[in-house]
XYZ file of C-alpha atoms in Angstrom:
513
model
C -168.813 61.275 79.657
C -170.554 58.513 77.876
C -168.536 58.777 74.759
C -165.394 58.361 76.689
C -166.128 55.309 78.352
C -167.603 53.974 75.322
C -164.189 54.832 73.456
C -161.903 53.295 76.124
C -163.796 50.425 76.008
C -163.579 50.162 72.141
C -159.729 51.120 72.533
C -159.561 48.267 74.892
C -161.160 45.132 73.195
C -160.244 46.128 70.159
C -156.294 46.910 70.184
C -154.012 43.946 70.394
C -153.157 42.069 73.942
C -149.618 42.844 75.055
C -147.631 40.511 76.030
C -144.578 41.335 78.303
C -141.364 39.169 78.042
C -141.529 36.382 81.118
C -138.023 35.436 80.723
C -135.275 36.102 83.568
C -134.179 39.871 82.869
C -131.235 39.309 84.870
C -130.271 35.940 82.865
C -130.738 37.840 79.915
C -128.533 40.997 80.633
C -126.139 38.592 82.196
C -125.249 36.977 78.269
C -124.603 40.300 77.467
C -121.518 40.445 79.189
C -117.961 39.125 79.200
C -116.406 36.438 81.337
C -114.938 37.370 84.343
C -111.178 36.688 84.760
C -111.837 35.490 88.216
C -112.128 31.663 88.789
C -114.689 31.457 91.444
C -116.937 34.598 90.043
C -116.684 32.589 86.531
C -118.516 29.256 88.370
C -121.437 30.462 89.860
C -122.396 32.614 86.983
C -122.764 29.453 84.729
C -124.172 27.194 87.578
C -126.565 29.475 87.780
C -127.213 29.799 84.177
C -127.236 26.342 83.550
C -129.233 25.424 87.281
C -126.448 23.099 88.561
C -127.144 20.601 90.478
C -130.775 20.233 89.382
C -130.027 19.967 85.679
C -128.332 16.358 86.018
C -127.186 16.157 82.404
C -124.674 19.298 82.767
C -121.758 18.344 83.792
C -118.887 20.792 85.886
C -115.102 19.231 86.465
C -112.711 20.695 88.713
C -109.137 20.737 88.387
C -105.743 21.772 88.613
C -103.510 22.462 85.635
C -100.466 21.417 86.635
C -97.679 22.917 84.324
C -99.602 26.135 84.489
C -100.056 25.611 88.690
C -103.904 27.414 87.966
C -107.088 26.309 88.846
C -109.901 25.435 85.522
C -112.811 23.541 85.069
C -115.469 22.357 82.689
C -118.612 22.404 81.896
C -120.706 20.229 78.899
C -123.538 18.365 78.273
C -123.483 14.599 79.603
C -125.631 13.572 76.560
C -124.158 15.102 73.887
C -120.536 14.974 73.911
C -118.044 12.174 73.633
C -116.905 12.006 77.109
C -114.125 9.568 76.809
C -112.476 12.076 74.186
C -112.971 14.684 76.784
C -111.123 12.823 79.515
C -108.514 11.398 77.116
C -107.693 14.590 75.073
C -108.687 17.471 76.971
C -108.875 16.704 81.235
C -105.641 14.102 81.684
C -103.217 16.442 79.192
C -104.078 19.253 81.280
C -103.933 17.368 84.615
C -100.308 15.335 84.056
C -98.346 17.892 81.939
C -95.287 18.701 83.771
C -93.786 20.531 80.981
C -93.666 24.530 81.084
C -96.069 25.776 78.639
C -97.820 28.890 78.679
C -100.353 27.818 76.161
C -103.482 25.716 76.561
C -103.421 25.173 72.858
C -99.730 23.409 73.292
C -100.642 21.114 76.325
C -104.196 19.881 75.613
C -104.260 17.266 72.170
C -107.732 17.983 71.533
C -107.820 21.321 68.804
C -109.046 24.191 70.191
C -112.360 25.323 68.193
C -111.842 28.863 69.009
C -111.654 31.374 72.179
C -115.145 33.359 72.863
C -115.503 36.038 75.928
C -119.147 36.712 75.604
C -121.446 34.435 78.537
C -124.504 34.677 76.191
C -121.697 33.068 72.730
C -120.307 30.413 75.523
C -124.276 29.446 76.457
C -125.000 28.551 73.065
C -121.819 26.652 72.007
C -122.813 24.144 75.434
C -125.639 23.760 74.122
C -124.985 22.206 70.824
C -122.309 19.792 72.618
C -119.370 22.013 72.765
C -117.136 21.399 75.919
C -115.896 24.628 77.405
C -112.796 25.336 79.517
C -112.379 28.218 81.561
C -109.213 28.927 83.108
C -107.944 31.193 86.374
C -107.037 34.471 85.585
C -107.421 34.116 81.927
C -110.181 36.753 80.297
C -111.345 34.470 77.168
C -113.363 30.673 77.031
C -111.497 27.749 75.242
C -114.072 25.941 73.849
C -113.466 22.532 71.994
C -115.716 20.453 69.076
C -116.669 16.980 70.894
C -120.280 16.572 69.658
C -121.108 12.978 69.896
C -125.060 12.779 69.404
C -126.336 9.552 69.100
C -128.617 8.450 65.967
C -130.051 6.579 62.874
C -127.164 5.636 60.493
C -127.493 5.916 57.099
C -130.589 3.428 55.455
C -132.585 3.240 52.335
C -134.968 5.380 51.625
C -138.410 4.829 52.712
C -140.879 7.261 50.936
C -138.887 7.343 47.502
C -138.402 3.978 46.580
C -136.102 3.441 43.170
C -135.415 -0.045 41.713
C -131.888 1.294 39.704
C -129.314 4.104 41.734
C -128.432 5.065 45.097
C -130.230 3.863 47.495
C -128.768 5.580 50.680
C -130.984 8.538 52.115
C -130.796 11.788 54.918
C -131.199 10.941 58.157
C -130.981 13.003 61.549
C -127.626 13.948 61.517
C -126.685 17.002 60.283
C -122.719 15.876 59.923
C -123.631 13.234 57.806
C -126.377 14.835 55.208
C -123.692 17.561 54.620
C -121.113 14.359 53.797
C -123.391 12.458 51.766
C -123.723 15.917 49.629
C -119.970 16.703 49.545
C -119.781 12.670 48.561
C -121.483 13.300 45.238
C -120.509 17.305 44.454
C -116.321 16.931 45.179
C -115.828 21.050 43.979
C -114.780 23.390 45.986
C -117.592 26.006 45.047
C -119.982 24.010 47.024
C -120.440 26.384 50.003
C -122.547 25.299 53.524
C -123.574 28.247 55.704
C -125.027 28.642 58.915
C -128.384 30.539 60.155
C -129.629 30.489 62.972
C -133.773 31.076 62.575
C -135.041 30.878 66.450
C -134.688 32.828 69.589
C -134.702 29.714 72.329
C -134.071 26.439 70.998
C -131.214 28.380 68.470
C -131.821 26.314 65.639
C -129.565 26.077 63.078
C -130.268 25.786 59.346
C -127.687 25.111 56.463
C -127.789 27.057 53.435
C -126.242 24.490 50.633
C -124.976 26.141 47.046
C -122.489 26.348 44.805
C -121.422 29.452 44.089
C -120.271 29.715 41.059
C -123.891 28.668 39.718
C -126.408 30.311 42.178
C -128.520 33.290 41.484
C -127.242 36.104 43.669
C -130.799 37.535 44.072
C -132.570 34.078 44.604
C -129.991 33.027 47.664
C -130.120 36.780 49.215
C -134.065 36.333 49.179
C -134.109 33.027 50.533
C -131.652 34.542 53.257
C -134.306 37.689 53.828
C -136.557 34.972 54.307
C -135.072 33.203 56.630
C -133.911 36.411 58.480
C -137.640 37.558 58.906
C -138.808 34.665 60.701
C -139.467 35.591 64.210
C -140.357 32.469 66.366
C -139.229 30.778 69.548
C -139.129 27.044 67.889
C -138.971 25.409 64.827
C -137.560 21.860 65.405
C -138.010 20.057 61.982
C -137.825 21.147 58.436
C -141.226 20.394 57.596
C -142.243 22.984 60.045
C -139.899 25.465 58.514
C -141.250 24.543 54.963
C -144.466 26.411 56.153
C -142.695 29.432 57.394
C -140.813 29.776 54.030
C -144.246 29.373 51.416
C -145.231 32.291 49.590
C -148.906 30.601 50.307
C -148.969 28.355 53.650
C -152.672 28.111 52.841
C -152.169 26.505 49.196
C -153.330 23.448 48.309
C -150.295 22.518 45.880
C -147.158 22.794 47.494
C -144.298 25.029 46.140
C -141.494 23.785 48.011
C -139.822 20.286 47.255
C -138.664 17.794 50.258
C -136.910 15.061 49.775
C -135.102 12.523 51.931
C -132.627 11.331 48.976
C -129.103 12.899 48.709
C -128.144 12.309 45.270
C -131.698 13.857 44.293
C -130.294 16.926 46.670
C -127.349 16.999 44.709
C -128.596 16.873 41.314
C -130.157 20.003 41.685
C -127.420 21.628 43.351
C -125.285 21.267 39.821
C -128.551 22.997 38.494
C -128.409 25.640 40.423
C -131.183 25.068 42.813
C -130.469 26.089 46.770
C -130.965 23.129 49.460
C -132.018 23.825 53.083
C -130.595 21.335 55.732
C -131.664 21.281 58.997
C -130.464 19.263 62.600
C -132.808 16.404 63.304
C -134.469 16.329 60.125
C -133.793 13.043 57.595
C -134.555 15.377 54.936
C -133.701 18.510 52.927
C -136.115 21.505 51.455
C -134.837 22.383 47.278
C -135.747 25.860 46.240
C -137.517 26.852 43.977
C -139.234 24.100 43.593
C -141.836 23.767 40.237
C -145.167 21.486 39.261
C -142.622 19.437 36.892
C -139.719 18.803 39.474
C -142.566 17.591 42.034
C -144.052 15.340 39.678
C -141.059 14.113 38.247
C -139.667 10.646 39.912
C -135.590 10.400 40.677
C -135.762 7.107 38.979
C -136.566 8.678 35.315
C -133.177 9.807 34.852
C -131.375 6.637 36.351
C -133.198 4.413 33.392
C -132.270 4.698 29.775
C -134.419 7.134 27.850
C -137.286 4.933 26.307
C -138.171 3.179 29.900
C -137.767 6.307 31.859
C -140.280 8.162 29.179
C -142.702 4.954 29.503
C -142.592 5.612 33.263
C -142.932 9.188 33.264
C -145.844 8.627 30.413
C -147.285 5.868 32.940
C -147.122 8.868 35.742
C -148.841 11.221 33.374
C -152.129 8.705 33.248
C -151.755 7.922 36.549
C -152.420 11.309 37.494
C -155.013 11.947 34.874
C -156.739 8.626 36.268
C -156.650 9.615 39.758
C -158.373 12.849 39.382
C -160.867 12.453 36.576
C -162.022 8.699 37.086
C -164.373 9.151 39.998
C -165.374 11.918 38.569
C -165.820 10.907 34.769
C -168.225 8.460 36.174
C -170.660 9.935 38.325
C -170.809 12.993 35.299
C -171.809 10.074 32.985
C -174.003 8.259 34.747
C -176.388 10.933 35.980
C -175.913 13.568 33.437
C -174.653 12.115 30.018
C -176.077 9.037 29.560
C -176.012 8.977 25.853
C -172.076 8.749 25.778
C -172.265 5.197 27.047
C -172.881 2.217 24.912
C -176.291 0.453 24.864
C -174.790 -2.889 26.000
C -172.680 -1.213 28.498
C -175.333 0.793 29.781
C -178.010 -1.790 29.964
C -175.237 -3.391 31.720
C -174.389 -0.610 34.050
C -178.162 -0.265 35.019
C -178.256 -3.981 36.115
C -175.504 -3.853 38.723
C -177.042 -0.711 39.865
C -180.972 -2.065 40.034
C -180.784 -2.621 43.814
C -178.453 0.528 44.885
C -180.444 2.679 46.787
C -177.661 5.508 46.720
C -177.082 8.181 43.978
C -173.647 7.587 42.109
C -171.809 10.087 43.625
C -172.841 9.210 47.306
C -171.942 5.626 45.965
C -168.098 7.443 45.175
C -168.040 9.286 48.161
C -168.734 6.023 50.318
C -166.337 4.232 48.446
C -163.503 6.916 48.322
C -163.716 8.021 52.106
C -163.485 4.152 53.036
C -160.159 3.921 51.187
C -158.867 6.919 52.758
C -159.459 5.462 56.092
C -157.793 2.518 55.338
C -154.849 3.716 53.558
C -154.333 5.632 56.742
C -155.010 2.848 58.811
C -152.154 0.974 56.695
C -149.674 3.709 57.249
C -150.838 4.165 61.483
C -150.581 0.731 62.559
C -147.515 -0.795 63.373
C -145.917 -1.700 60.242
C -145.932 -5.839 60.365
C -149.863 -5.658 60.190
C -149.869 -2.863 58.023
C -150.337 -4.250 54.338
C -152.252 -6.935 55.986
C -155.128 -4.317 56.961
C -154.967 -2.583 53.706
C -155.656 -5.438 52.103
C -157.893 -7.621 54.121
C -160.270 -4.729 54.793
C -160.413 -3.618 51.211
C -161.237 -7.344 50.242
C -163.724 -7.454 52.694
C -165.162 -3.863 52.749
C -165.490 -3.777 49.054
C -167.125 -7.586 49.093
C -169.352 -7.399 51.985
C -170.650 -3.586 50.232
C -171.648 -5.082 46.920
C -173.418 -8.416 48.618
C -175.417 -5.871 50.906
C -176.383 -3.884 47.411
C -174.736 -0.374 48.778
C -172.008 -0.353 46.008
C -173.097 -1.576 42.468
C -169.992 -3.699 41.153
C -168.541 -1.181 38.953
C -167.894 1.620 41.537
C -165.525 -0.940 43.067
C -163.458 -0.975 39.838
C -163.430 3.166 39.004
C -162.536 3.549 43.013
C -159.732 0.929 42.569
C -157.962 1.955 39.706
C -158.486 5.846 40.966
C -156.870 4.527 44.380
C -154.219 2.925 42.966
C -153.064 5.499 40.446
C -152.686 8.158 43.070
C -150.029 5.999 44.804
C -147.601 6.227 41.683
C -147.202 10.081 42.337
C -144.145 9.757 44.681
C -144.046 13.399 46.799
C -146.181 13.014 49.636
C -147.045 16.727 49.051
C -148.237 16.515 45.742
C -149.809 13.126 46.279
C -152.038 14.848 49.356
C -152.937 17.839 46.637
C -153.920 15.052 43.914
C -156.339 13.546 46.630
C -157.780 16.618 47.731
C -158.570 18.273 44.434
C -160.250 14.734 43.512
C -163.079 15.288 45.927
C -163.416 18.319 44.905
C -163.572 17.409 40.930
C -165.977 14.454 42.161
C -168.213 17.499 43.683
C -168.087 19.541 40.613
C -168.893 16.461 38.610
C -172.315 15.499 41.092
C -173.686 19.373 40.099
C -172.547 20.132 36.818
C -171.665 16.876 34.826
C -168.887 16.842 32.790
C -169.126 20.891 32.127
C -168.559 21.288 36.074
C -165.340 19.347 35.771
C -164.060 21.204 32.435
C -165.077 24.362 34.428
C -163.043 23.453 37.531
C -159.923 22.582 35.661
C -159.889 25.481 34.181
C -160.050 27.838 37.378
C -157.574 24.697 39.099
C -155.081 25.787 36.000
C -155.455 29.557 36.597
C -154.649 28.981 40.018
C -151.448 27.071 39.379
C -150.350 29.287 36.480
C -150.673 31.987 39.465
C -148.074 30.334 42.250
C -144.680 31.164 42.632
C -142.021 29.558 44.437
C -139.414 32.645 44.997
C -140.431 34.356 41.788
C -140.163 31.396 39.941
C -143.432 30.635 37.862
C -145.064 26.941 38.967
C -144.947 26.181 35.500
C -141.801 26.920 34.558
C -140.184 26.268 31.887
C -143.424 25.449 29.876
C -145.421 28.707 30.624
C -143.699 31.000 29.937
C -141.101 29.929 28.521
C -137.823 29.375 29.500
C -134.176 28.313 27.429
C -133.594 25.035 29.441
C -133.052 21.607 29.054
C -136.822 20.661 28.402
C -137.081 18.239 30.559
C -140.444 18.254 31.054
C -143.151 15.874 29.402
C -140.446 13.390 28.234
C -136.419 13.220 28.397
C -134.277 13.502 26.119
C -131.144 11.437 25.918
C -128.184 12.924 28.632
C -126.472 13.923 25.798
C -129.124 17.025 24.300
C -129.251 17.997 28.029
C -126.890 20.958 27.359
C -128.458 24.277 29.359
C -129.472 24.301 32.922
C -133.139 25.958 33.654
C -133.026 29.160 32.624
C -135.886 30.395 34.971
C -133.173 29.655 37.639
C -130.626 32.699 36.078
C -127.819 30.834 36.974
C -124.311 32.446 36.578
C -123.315 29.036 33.860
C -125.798 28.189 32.016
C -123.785 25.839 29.823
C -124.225 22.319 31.138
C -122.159 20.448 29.061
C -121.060 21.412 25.592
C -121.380 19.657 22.866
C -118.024 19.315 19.944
């Protein structure tokens, strides 16, 4: 008897809680069916659906179609249609028509979308700002495109700043992210489709390729990806960009965002695969690899020899940024022979009074310029620079008078600081500034073989991600036929091939007589 309470018990902590479905079951069989051909029947069911009166925003209209003598009405969203078209195309032509017409389609001069029967189909379409009309006697739903959601227009970019090229960039509007992209790519391969990837807010996202490049096996695993999310909400594409990672928990990313539309559309004519998405002012690329993160949209708008100086400028940037902290505090406690005499006698001065270790002096110094680059970016932004720089003058200033920070730490923290902000994608800058804490850890144990040790494992690990089967490292290890446009770029010219880790279906660029 003892054993089977014991086992219940077990059986009852242990298995999962169940969670039954709180929603309306009568709502929900209800979008199962068809509209009713009666007017009155038709009404109440989507009163009820959408609780008219107390939902103020939905709006019902009742009236009389005169060259048909049968009642309609109705029903959209306040806030998201273009009301005025709705009265001037749509309500008057079907109220003042005297002529005999048996067709909606011939007296309204609004176009009908389409005609839908199913409650649960008609539901959805009001919700995205579609205005439906439902007519006496008549078994189907006309339902008409006035969408008219206010927004942002289209500004400069903010988080990819370019001196030379476009400077437009995405913003919230799905209409106009899909015209800036049709603006660059005029073909008629370029295909947009429609998913919808959540159960209650019904969120749309926009497959973007072209179809005579794309990798049949890449889109239809994107697709199975998309398909296998099972969620109520996802309301922005940086949310989504989580669902979609092979690794949510990695600390380099393997999807690329970006908020510019020629960027988009540059690696659409590779044969990449762009993800749009309502309300978001940017757009995910996939696959995404370590070289089209790090690279900067500017490189290929400047001729060849300042584009390479950048990129080569971006390359020590990044080399600064993680090894400088580090380099330091391994030299200074551990390998004190590698520094000059003069240098170290005067190293030793500046740090005669510090009562820290080194790398407690970098950690000081490093958190503080976290908190006020974050500070910079928080407040509101006519104050903004003015805190960044104020409190690093003063922070840094009032740190060596107080002898907490020997001269010198100021300079390594500076230059490491400053060199992370050249990496452009927020994504990759965050991983930069992570792994530099932890290099500046592995450098306070080990010296300089603790950071040779690290970035080894740190290049294991990257040589190990995949962004839909596509190697991070790609096409540098392994290798890959492409346009080797990786450590330097070549002249437009010699760019011939598209990445062949992509597969595409032309892999011919441009050919050359």
């Amino acid at each position: 008897m003892r054993r089977k309470i014991l086992k219940s018990l077990n059986k009852t902590f242990n298995s999962e809680p169940q969670f039954s479905e709180q929603s309306n079951a009568n709502d929900i069989e209800l979008k199962k069916q068809d509209i009713s051909r009666h007017y009155a029947q038709n009404i109440e069911t989507f009163k009820s659906i959408f609780s008219i009166p107390k939902n103020i925003d939905v709006k019902v209209r009742e009236f009389t179609i005169r060259s048909l003598n049968l009642r309609a009405f109705i029903i959209y969203i306040g806030t998201m249609v273009d009301t005025d078209q709705v009265q001037r195309s749509i309500v008057k032509p079907l109220i003042e028509n005297e002529q005999p017409s048996r067709k909606i389609q011939d007296i309204v001069s609004f176009p009908v979308g389409k005609t839908i029967i199913n409650i649960g189909e008609i539901t959805e379409n009001i919700t995205r700002g579609i205005t439906a009309l439902f007519v006496d006697g008549d078994h189907q739903c006309y339902v008409f495109e006035t969408t008219k959601i206010e927004g942002r227009g289209i500004e400069k970019s903010d988080n990819e700043v370019i001196v030379k090229g476009a400077k437009e960039a995405f913003n919230e509007k799905l209409a106009d992210n899909i015209a800036l992209i049709r603006k660059k790519i005029k073909n008629e391969n370029l295909i947009v489709e429609a998913h919808v990837i959540t159960k209650r807010s019904r969120n749309d996202v926009l497959i973007v390729y072209e179809k005579d490049l794309v990798n049949d096996e890449l889109l239809q695993k994107i697709k199975n990806r998309l398909a296998s999310i099972d969620t109520d909400s996802i309301l922005d594409l940086s949310i989504l960009e989580q669902y979609l990672e092979e690794r949510p928990r990695s600390l380099f990313p393997t999807l690329l965002n970006t908020e510019r539309p020629d960027r988009a559309a540059s690696f659409l004519e590779e044969g990449h695969i762009v993800l749009l998405m309502s309300n978001s002012p940017n757009c995910i690329v996939l696959p995404a690899t370590f070289w089209a993160l790090f690279h900067s949209p500017e490189d290929h708008y400047l001729r060849t020899p300042y584009g390479n100086f950048i990129r080569f400028l971006r390359f020590l940037a990044l080399f600064i940024s993680l090894f400088a902290s580090s380099f330091y505090i391994a030299i200074t406690n551990y390998h004190v022979g590698m520094i000059p005499p003069d240098l170290l006698m005067a190293m030793a001065g500046t740090r005669e009074r510090v009562p820290f270790p080194s790398i407690i002096e970098i950690l000081m110094m490093e958190i503080a310029f976290e908190l006020i680059r974050e500070a910079g970016l928080r407040v509101p932004s006519p104050i903004g620079p003015t805190i960044g720089i104020v409190g690093a003058l003063i922070l840094g200033q009032a740190a060596v008078q107080a002898n907490i920070i020997s001269p010198i730490v100021i300079i390594v923290i500076a230059l490491s600081g400053l060199s992370s902000f050249i990496i452009s994608d927020t994504s990759m800058n965050f991983a930069i500034r992570i792994s530099r804490f932890l290099i500046i850890f592995a450098a306070g144990f080990l010296g300089i073989y603790g950071v040779a040790a690290l970035s080894i494992v740190g290049l294991f690990y990257l040589v190990s991600l995949k962004s839909f089967g596509t190697p991070y490292f790609a096409p540098m290890t392994p290798h890959f036929f492409s346009g080797k446009d990786l450590l330097i770029r070549h002249v437009p010219m010699k760019a011939s091939f598209r990445p062949g880790y992509l597969k595409t279906k032309d892999m011919v660029k441009q050919r050359k007589d």
